[in-house]
XYZ file of C-alpha atoms in Angstrom:
538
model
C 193.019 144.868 74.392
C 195.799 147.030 72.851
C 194.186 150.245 74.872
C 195.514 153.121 76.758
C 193.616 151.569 80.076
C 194.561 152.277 83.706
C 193.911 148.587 84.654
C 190.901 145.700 84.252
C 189.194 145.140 87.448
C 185.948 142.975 86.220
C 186.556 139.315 88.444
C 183.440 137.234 87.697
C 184.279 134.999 90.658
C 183.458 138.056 92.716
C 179.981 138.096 91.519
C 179.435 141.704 91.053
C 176.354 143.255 89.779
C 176.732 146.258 89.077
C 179.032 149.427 89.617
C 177.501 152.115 91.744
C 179.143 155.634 91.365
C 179.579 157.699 94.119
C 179.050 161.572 94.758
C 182.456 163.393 94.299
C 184.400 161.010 93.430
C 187.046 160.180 90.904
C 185.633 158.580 88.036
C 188.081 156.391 86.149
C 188.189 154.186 82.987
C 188.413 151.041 84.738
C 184.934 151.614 86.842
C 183.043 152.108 82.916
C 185.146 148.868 81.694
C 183.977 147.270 84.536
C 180.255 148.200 84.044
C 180.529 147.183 80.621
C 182.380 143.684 81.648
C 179.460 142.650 83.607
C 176.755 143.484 81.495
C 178.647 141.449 78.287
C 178.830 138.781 80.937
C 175.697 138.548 82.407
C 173.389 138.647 79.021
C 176.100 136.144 77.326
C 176.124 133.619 80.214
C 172.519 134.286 79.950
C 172.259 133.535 76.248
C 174.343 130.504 76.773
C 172.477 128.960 79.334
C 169.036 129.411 77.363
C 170.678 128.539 73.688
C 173.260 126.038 74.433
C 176.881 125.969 73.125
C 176.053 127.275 70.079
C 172.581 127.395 67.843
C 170.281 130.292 65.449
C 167.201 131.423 65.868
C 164.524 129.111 63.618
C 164.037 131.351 60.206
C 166.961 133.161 60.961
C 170.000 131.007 61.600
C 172.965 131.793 60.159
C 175.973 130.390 58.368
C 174.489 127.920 56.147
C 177.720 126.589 54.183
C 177.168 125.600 50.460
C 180.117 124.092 48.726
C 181.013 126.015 45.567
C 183.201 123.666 43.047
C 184.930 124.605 40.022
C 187.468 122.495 37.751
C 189.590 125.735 37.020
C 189.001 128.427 39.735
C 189.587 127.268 43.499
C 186.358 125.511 45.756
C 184.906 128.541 47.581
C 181.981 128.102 50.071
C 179.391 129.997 50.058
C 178.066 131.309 53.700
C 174.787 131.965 54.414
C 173.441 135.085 55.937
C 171.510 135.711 59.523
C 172.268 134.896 63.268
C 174.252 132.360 65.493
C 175.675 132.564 68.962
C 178.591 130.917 70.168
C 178.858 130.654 74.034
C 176.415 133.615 74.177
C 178.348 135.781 71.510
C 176.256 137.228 68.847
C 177.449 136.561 64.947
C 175.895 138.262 62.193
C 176.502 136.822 58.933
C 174.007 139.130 57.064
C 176.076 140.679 54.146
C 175.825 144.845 54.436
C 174.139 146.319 51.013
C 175.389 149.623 49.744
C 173.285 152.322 49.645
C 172.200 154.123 46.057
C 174.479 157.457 45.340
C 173.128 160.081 43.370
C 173.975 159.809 39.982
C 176.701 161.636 38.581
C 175.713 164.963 35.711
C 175.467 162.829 32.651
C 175.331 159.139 33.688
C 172.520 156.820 33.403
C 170.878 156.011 37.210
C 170.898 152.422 38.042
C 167.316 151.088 37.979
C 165.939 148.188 40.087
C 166.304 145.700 37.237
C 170.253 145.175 38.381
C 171.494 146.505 35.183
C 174.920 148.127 34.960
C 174.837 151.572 36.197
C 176.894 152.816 33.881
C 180.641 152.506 35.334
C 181.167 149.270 34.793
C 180.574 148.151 38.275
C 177.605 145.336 38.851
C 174.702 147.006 39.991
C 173.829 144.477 42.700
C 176.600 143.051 45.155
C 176.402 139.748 46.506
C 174.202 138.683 48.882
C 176.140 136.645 51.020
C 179.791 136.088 52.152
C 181.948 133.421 50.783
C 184.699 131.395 52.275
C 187.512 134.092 49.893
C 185.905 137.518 50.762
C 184.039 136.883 54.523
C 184.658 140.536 56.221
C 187.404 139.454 58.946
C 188.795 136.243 56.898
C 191.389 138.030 54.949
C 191.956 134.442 53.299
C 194.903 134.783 50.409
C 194.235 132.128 47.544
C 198.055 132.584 46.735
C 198.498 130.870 49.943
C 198.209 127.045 49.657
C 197.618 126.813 53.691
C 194.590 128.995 52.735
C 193.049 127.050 50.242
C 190.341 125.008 51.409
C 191.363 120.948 51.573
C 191.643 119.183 47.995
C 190.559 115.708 49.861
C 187.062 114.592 51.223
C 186.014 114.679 53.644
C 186.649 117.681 56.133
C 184.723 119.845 58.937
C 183.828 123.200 58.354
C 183.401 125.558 61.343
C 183.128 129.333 62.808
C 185.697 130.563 65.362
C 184.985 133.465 67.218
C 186.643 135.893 69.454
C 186.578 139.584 70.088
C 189.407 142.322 69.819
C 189.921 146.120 70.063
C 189.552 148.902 67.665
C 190.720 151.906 68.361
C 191.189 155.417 65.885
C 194.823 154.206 64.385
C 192.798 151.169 62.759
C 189.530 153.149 62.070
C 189.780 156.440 61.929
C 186.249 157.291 62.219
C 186.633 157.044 65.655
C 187.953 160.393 65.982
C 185.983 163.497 66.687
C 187.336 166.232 64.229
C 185.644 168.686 66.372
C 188.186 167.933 69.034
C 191.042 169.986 66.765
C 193.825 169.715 64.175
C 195.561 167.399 66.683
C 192.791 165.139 66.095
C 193.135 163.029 69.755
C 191.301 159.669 69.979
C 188.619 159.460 72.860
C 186.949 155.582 73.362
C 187.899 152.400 71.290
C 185.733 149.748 70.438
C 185.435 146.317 71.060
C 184.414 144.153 67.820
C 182.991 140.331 67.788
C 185.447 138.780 64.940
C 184.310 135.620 62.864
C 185.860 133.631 60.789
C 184.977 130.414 58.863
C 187.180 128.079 58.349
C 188.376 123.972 57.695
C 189.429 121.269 59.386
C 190.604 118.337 57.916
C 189.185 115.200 59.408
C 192.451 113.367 60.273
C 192.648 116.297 62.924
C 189.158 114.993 64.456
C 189.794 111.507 64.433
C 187.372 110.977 61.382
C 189.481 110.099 58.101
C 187.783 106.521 58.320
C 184.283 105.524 58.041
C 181.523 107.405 57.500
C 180.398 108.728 60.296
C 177.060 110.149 61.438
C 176.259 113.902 62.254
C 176.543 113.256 66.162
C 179.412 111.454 66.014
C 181.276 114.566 64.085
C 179.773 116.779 66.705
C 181.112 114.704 69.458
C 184.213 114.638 67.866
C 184.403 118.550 67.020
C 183.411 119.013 70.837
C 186.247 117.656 71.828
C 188.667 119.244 69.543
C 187.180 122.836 70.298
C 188.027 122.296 73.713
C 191.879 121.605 73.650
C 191.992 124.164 71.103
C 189.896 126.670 73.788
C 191.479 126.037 76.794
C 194.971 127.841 77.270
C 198.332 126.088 77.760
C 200.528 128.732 79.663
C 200.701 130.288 82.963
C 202.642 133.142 84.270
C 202.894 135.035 87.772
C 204.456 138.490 88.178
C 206.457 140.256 91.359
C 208.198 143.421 92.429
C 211.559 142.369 92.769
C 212.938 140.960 95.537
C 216.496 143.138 96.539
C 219.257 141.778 97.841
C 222.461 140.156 96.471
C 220.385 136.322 96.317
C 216.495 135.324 96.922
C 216.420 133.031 99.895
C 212.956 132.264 99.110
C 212.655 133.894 94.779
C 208.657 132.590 95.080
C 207.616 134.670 97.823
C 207.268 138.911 97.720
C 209.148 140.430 100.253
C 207.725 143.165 102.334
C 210.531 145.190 100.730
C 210.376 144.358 96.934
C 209.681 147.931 95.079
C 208.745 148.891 92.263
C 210.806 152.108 90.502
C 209.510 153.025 87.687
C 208.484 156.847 88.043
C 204.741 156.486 86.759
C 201.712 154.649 87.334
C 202.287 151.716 84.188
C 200.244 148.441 82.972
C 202.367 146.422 81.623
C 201.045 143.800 78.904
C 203.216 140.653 78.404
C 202.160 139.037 74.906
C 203.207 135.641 73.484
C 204.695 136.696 69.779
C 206.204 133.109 68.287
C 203.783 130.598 69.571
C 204.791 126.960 70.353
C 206.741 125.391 72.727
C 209.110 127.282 75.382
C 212.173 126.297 72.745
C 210.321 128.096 70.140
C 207.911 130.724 72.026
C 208.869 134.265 71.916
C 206.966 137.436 73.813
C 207.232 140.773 73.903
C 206.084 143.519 76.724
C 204.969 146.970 77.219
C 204.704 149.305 79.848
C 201.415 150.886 77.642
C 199.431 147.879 77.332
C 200.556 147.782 73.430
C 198.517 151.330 72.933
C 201.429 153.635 71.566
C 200.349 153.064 67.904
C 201.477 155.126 64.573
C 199.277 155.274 61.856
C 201.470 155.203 58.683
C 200.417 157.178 55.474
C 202.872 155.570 53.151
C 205.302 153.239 52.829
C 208.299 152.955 50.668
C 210.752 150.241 51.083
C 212.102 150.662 54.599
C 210.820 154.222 54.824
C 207.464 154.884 56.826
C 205.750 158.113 56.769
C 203.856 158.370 59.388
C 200.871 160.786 60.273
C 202.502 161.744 63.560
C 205.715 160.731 65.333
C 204.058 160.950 68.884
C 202.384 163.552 71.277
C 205.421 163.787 73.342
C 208.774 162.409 74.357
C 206.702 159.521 76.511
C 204.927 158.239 73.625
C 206.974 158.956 70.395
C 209.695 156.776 68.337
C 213.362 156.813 69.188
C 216.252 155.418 67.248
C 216.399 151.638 68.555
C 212.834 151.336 69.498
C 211.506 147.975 68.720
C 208.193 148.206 66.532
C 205.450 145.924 65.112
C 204.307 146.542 61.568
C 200.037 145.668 61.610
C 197.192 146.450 59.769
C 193.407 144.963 59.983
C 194.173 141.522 57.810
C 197.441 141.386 59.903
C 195.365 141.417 62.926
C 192.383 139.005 61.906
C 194.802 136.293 60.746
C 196.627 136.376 64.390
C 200.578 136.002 62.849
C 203.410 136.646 64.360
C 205.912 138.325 61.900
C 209.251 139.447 62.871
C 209.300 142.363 64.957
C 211.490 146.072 63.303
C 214.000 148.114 64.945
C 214.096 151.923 64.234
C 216.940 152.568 62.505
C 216.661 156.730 62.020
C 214.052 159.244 62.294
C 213.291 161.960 60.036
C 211.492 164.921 61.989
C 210.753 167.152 59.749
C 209.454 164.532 57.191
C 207.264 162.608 59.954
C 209.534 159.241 58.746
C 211.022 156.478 60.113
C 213.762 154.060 58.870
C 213.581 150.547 59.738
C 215.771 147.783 60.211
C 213.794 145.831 57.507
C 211.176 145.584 54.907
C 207.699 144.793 56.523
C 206.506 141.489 55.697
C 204.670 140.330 52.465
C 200.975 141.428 52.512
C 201.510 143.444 55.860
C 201.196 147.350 55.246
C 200.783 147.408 51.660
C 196.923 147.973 51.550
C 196.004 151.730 52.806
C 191.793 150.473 53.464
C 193.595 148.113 56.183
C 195.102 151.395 57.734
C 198.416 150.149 58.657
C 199.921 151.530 61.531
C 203.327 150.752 63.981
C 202.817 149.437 67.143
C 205.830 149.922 69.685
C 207.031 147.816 72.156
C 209.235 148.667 74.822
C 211.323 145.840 75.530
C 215.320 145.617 74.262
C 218.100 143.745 73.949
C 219.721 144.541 77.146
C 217.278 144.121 79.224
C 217.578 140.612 79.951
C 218.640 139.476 83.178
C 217.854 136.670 85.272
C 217.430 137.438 88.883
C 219.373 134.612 90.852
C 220.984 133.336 88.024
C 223.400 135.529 86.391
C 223.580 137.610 82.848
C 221.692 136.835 80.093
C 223.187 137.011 76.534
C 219.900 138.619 75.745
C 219.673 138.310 72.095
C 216.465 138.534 71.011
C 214.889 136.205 68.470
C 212.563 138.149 65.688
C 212.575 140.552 67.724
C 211.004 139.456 70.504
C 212.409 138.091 73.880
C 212.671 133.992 73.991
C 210.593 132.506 76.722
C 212.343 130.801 79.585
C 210.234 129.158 82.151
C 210.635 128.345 85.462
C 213.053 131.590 86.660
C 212.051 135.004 87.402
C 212.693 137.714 84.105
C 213.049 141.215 84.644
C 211.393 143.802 82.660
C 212.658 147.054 83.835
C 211.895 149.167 87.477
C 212.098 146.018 89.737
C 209.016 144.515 87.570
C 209.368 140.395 86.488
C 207.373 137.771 85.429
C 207.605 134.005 85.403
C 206.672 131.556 83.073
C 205.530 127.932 84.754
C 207.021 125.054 83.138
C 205.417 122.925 80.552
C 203.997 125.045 78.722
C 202.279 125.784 75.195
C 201.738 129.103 73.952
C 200.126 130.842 71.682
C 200.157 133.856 69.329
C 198.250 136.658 70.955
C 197.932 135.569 74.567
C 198.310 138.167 77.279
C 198.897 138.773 80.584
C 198.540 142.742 81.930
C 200.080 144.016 84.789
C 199.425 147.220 86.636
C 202.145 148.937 88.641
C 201.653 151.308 91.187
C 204.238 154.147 92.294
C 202.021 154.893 95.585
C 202.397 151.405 96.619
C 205.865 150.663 94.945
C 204.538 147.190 93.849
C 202.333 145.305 91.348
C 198.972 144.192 91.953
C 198.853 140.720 90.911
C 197.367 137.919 93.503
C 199.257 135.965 95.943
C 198.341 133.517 98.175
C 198.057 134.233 102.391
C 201.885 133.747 102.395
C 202.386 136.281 99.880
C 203.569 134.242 97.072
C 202.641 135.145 93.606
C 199.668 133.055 91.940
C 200.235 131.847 88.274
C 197.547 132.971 86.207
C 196.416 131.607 82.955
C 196.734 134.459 79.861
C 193.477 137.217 80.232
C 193.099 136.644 76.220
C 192.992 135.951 73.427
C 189.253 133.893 74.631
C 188.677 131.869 71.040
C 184.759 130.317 70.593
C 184.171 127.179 68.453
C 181.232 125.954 66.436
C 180.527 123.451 63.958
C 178.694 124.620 60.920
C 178.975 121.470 58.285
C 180.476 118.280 57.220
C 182.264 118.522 54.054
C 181.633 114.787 52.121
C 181.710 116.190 48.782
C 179.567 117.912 46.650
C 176.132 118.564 47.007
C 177.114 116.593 50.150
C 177.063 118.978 53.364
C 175.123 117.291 55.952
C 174.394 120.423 58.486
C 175.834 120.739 61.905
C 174.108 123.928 63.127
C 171.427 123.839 65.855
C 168.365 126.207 65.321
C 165.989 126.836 68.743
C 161.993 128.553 68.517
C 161.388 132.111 70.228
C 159.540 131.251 73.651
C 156.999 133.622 73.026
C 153.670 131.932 71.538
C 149.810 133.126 70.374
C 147.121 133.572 73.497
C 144.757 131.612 72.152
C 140.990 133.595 71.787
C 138.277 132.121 74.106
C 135.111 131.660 72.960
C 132.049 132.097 75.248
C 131.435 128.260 76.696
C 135.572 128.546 78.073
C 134.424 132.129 79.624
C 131.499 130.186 81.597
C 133.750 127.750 82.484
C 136.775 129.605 83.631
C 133.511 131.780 85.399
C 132.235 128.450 87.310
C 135.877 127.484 88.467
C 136.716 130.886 90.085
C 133.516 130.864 91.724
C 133.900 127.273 93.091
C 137.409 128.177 94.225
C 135.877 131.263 96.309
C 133.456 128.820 98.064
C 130.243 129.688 96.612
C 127.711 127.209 97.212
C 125.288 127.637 94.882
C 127.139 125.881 91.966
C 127.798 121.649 92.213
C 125.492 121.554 95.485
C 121.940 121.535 95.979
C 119.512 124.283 97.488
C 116.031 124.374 99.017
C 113.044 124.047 96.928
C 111.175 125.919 98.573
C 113.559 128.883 98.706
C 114.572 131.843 95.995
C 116.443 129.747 93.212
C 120.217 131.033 93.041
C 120.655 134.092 90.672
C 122.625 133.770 87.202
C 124.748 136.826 85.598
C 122.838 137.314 82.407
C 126.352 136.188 81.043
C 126.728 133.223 82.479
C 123.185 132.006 81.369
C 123.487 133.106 77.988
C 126.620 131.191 77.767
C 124.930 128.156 78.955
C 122.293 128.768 76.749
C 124.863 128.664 73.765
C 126.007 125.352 74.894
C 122.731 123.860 75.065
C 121.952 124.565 71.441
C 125.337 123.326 70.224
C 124.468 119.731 71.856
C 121.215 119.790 70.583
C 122.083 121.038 67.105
């Protein structure tokens, strides 16, 4: 979550309900977040425990996957619109219809028969996605690891995960009420889909012909390597002193420096092993973002250079060129150094041109992301100087020794592991307690922590044998609710006799005296006998 956040507090091992303001106190961003948190969690936990992994409502499910040949033009699928949920997470695959303008002075209005309205434009849009144009794909056909697999058969399925919007990617977020300045208030979270293929050498399945549990069994297993997160990392105030006679533990002593309150995100760039995995850091959680209006070569004009000397662009500043397909498609492209700044004409020179397909589109609203990390910052506490040349960029992982980041703050990656693009570990620092709050163990040492995100969701949606061939790998579940059945008079009488047996009335199923006043009948009751007495005699 690239957001200008104090800190995220929501622990669901701590099994909190709710968040309960108090009178007169400070309210602060992380206390909403938190509210928020555990309401997401609860009704998706919730969801997941009543649906299952993954399944659509009967009628309504969604993601149907049709195969859509052609001998000239690239296979497409076609994806079918409605609902699924994925561990609890809602997808809608419903494709948005425009709405009907009002016809321009002169031009013909486009009538419901889906005739052309006049501008050469098709008067009715598809009605579903497709494997080339789904919203959050951003699939290039001029990419051959995009295209979908020429050989038979392969797995087709939906991954899932959730990101952060804020006002550089969608400006509509901003209140222009709020002044020329135009400052951003709340960002937005946003479920992200994606539908994609997997050949069946990667499940085990390139022999045989196997049967729709046996793909699901296999997919299951996949989707779980692929889920579950290969890194860890711990963080520390630094330990003074000339050597560390103990470099795991966090001496009463260690301080942080820095002169403000910071969270610092750490975030894997090259994924991979440590050999090959990069990162980069940030003392704003990744949130000091440019939005750029133009781009021309290795210029960037951008449509502000910063609110102030904290959060603006400096000659040497390291910066990440994204926009929205950029985002979706999770890449790591080589990270840009600021070469020279141009006040007056709100530009930026950078050290290269961004890459192919990145920044070129303005309805992906490009913008620069900065990171604060450089060169010289690496060195190795305990061990000596770094070289500190940075690769793409970004910083090269070493695991297994403590890094520095700057003000007495380091982090340290546990051996073995795999990383991967996107994953992210935050860490608030605190000038009031000249520390980090990260969790330690009763002898104060620092706990490694798996990444907080990127949390990816799997499901399988169809089996690819060729066409017309799709057997369907989507689960569907009823709504509980049912009918109440009408009752006709004989089941009143009935349901009449059994309350009054229960209540110990003794003038039904045991016998009375002669001689005595026979036991009264509601006028209802004996009418509804009546009724069944002429229906067995009929």
């Amino acid at each position: 979550m690239h957001a200008d956040l104090s800190r995220l507090t929501h622990r669901p091992e701590r099994h909190y309900s709710a968040v309960v303001a108090q009178q007169g106190r400070v309210q602060l961003d992380a206390d909403a977040n938190e509210q928020t948190a555990i309401q997401l969690f609860q009704a998706r936990t919730l969801a997941a425990d009543l649906i299952g992994p993954h399944g659509g409502p009967r009628g309504a499910t969604g993601f149907r996957i049709a195969l859509r040949g052609g001998s000239r033009e690239l296979d497409d699928l076609v994806i079918g619109g409605g609902r699924y949920y994925v561990d609890g997470i809602l997808c809608d695959a419903t494709r948005p219809q425009p709405g009907v303008p009002v016809p321009a002075h002169g031009t013909a209005d486009t009538g419901k028969d889906g005739k052309d309205g006049g501008d050469g434009e098709p008067a009715v849009p598809p009605a579903t996605w497709t494997y080339w144009d789904q919203p959050d794909g951003f699939r290039d056909p001029e990419r051959p690891g995009d295209r979908l697999p020429t050989a038979f058969p392969y797995l087709v399925y939906l991954k899932v995960w959730e990101r952060l919007v804020t006002a550089a990617e969608d400006p509509a977020l901003r209140e222009v009420a709020l002044g020329s300045a135009l400052p951003d208030t709340a960002a937005r979270a946003k479920v992200v889909w994606q539908v994609l293929p997997l050949p069946a050498a990667a499940l085990g399945l390139d022999t045989g012909n196997p049967t729709v549990d046996e793909v699901r069994a296999a997919f299951a297993r996949w989707a779980e390597q692929a889920a579950t997160p290969g890194s860890r990392l711990a963080a520390r105030s630094e330990h003074p002193g000339p050597t560390d006679d103990e470099p795991c533990l966090v001496a009463p002593d260690a301080h942080y420096r820095g002169p403000e309150n910071q969270l610092y995100r750490v975030e894997v760039h090259d994924g991979g092993s440590a050999k090959d995995a990069t990162f980069k850091w940030s003392r704003e959680n990744g949130s000091v973002t440019f939005p750029v209006d133009g781009l021309d070569g290795t210029w960037a004009e951008l449509a502000t250079l910063g609110s102030d000397d904290k959060l603006d662009l400096d000659v040497g500043d390291l910066v990440e060129f994204v926009d929205t397909g950029y985002t979706s498609r999770g890449e790591a492209e080589p990270l840009l150094r600021v070469e020279e700044v141009d006040l007056p004409g709100r530009r930026v020179r950078l050290s290269g041109e961004p890459a192919p397909g990145v920044g070129r589109r303005p309805e992906l609203h490009p913008f620069l992301r900065r990171w604060d990390h450089h060169e010289s910052s690496r060195r190795t506490s305990g061990r000596g100087a770094r070289d500190g040349r940075l690769r793409h960029g970004a910083l090269p992982v070493e695991e297994g020794g403590w890094l520095p980041l700057e003000d007495g703050v380091e982090v340290w990656f546990a051996p073995g592991g795999s990383y991967r693009t996107g994953d992210f570990w935050l860490i608030p620092a605190r000038t009031a307690t000249g520390g980090v709050e990260w969790p330690t163990d009763p002898a104060r040492r620092p706990l490694l922590q798996y990444p907080s995100g990127i949390a990816v969701h799997f499901a399988p949606l169809a089996w690819i044998a060729g066409e017309q061939t799709e057997p369907d790998l989507r689960l569907a579940f009823s709504p509980l609710a049912a009918s109440i059945p009408a009752a006709d008079d004989a089941a009143l009488a009935a349901e009449e006799e059994a309350r009054a047996a229960e209540s110990g009335d003794a003038t039904y199923g045991s016998p009375y005296d002669a001689s005595g006043p026979a036991p009264s009948r509601s006028q209802t009751t004996a009418a509804a006998e009546a009724a069944v007495d002429e229906e067995g005699t009929a």
